[in-house]
Amino acid sequence: MEPVSTEHVTAFRRFNRYFTRRIGVLDDHYLGQDRPLGEARLLFEIGDGASLRELRSRLGLDAGYLSRMAKTLQAQGMVRLSAHPRDHRLRMIELTAAGRVEVKEQNRRASAAAAGLLEGLSAPQRAELTEALATARRLLRLAGITVDLVDGAAPDARACLDGYAADIDERFPEGFDKSDLVRPQEVSGDAGAFFVAREEGRPVACGALRRLEPGVGEIRHVWVHPDARRLGLARRLLDALEREAAARGFTVVRLDTHAALTEAQAMYRACGYTEIPRYDDNVYAAHWFEKRLSPAP
Amino acid sequence: MEPVSTEHVTAFRRFNRYFTRRIGVLDDHYLGQDRPLGEARLLFEIGDGASLRELRSRLGLDAGYLSRMAKTLQAQGMVRLSAHPRDHRLRMIELTAAGRVEVKEQNRRASAAAAGLLEGLSAPQRAELTEALATARRLLRLAGITVDLVDGAAPDARACLDGYAADIDERFPEGFDKSDLVRPQEVSGDAGAFFVAREEGRPVACGALRRLEPGVGEIRHVWVHPDARRLGLARRLLDALEREAAARGFTVVRLDTHAALTEAQAMYRACGYTEIPRYDDNVYAAHWFEKRLSPAP
DNA sequence: ATATCTATTTGACTTTAGTCAAAGGTCGCG
DNA sequence: CGCGACCTTTGACTAAAGTCAAATAGATAT
């Protein structure tokens, strides 16, 4: 990938400094005025309940430290602690009514502060800011997402395929049967490839490549988690799959799509795929596409 | 001013949370790995030397706390402390060679981290991100700038007029004589008005209004500090001045500009001003403008 | 059933961050 | 010259944040 120009690094760091100094501090300030910041953050992070283990990794805290904070909050009547129904090693933590009130109040304050800040802008400027922030967030998220080749049987691969199956089962009028997914061995090792995209460690998208016939690969199960859509992830997966296909000596890749997935069809067209006649007997497919690859360098 | 919609508040807070959690922490992390964060920040803030007093107000630290940190850094050979040449109450602090090396190293690390993050994006995406961040920063700065009516003799007003005079003295081929500035009493109380824009407490722009003849006001000395240009501040000042003029019952405001200030002329035209014949004997003026005001509500 | 791993709790710390007040120079002004 | 304002230093604290290791109890694999 091309090197990052210092101009972009400088601009990014300038924003970073400005934002954390001027805005970022705000949140902590409002959060921390009633109790130690650590406790306030913890309270805030609980949401609709979580395990201590989860919070520990989310907030990056020491186990002992967290245990003590949870105890303090419990003593203050802010949270309820209980054992996990199935795994008695885990402790579940959830907000009590009083805890929810406090979180709500914190939210109210932070929102009021944000509104106070935005008040200095005209309506069109606010809209411009909102859009710029949305763009920045989208790109920053995208920048942090990694796309890796994994074994088709890896847990993250299975998690994605489960998400995919559940997703399209809902979208296809005729439903979708999980047994129609690719088998792990079809997309592992020499037979094919499976890519998983991860955001902060969590799998959020996938795509599979398998050998269809000599020189021809097939792309399947390109899926993006609902929370990670509209970031341009599908294109990035497609790109990874095509590179992999070219590296494996395929000169052509094909894929099919369901009639209901019109956005997907538009994306394939935009990525250089052209519609071809039916090449398989996939009962879900209504459109078939093909793309000729330039050979790997 | 119109109320801030919850949509904008939500979007802003979403970004805020995401950014501070994911990116903002980065800088502190890299800063704080060799020494306590407070010390590291202090070291960073010294730059090309400063007084303890200045650092204290910039970083919002307790005097005793700062004094101790400075002593620690001195003991480590990172800074040199000395008395202010003229005011022996102040202590000056500056980096030693070792201190400069450390600051440089911290900068290198933070830049490397930023570059690593941006690496996940394509070149056009990086450009898009840079632009979105620049837009966001511009608008956030603007949102934090207040415009207030002050007495023409107030220190902030004088500071702005000094900046204005120095600025145009450099830009006008014939120079500029400070005695041609408005006198404080012309723009105070019933006689006129003086507005100062402040960013984080510091005056960054100004504009004056004085009575020219019955029903006619004159706008003078609209100036924006070089660091605060391209934010749309001049328009905001003009707006404040016009409102004030309307509130005082003026139906028309006039102003003149120097031939060299072509951007200003363009702005006045864009804000509804039309060029008129010479109305005064200002030796610096080459263009005269006028705007009819709608009466105050 | 045994060993191994995992999640949490507890005790015993340390470091960092920050506050408050008293005290000692230094400056500017009347 | 004397007074008040200003900046800094020092002593004496406190609270928050975080670390480390041992102990405990439940889950999992063999």
PDB file of C-alpha atoms (C1' of nucleotides) in Angstrom, chain A residues 52-53 64 67-68 71 89 91, chain C residues 5-12:
ATOM      1  CA  LEU A  52     -17.301  -8.285  34.646  1.00  0.00           C
ATOM      2  CA  ARG A  53     -15.088 -10.132  32.199  1.00  0.00           C
ATOM      3  CA  GLY A  64      -8.796  -6.685  41.162  1.00  0.00           C
ATOM      4  CA  SER A  67     -13.820  -6.146  41.356  1.00  0.00           C
ATOM      5  CA  ARG A  68     -13.389  -3.456  43.991  1.00  0.00           C
ATOM      6  CA  LYS A  71     -18.267  -3.710  45.076  1.00  0.00           C
ATOM      7  CA  ARG A  89     -17.234 -18.298  37.237  1.00  0.00           C
ATOM      8  CA  ARG A  91     -20.332 -12.408  37.469  1.00  0.00           C
TER       9      ARG A  91
ATOM     10  C1'  DC C   5      -7.601 -23.218  32.711  1.00  0.00           C
ATOM     11  C1'  DT C   6     -10.621 -19.226  33.713  1.00  0.00           C
ATOM     12  C1'  DA C   7     -12.862 -15.483  36.393  1.00  0.00           C
ATOM     13  C1'  DT C   8     -13.031 -13.342  40.439  1.00  0.00           C
ATOM     14  C1'  DT C   9     -11.829 -11.819  45.142  1.00  0.00           C
ATOM     15  C1'  DT C  10      -8.799 -10.123  48.647  1.00  0.00           C
ATOM     16  C1'  DG C  11      -4.710  -8.130  50.833  1.00  0.00           C
ATOM     17  C1'  DA C  12      -0.892  -5.344  50.517  1.00  0.00           C
TER      18       DA C  12
END
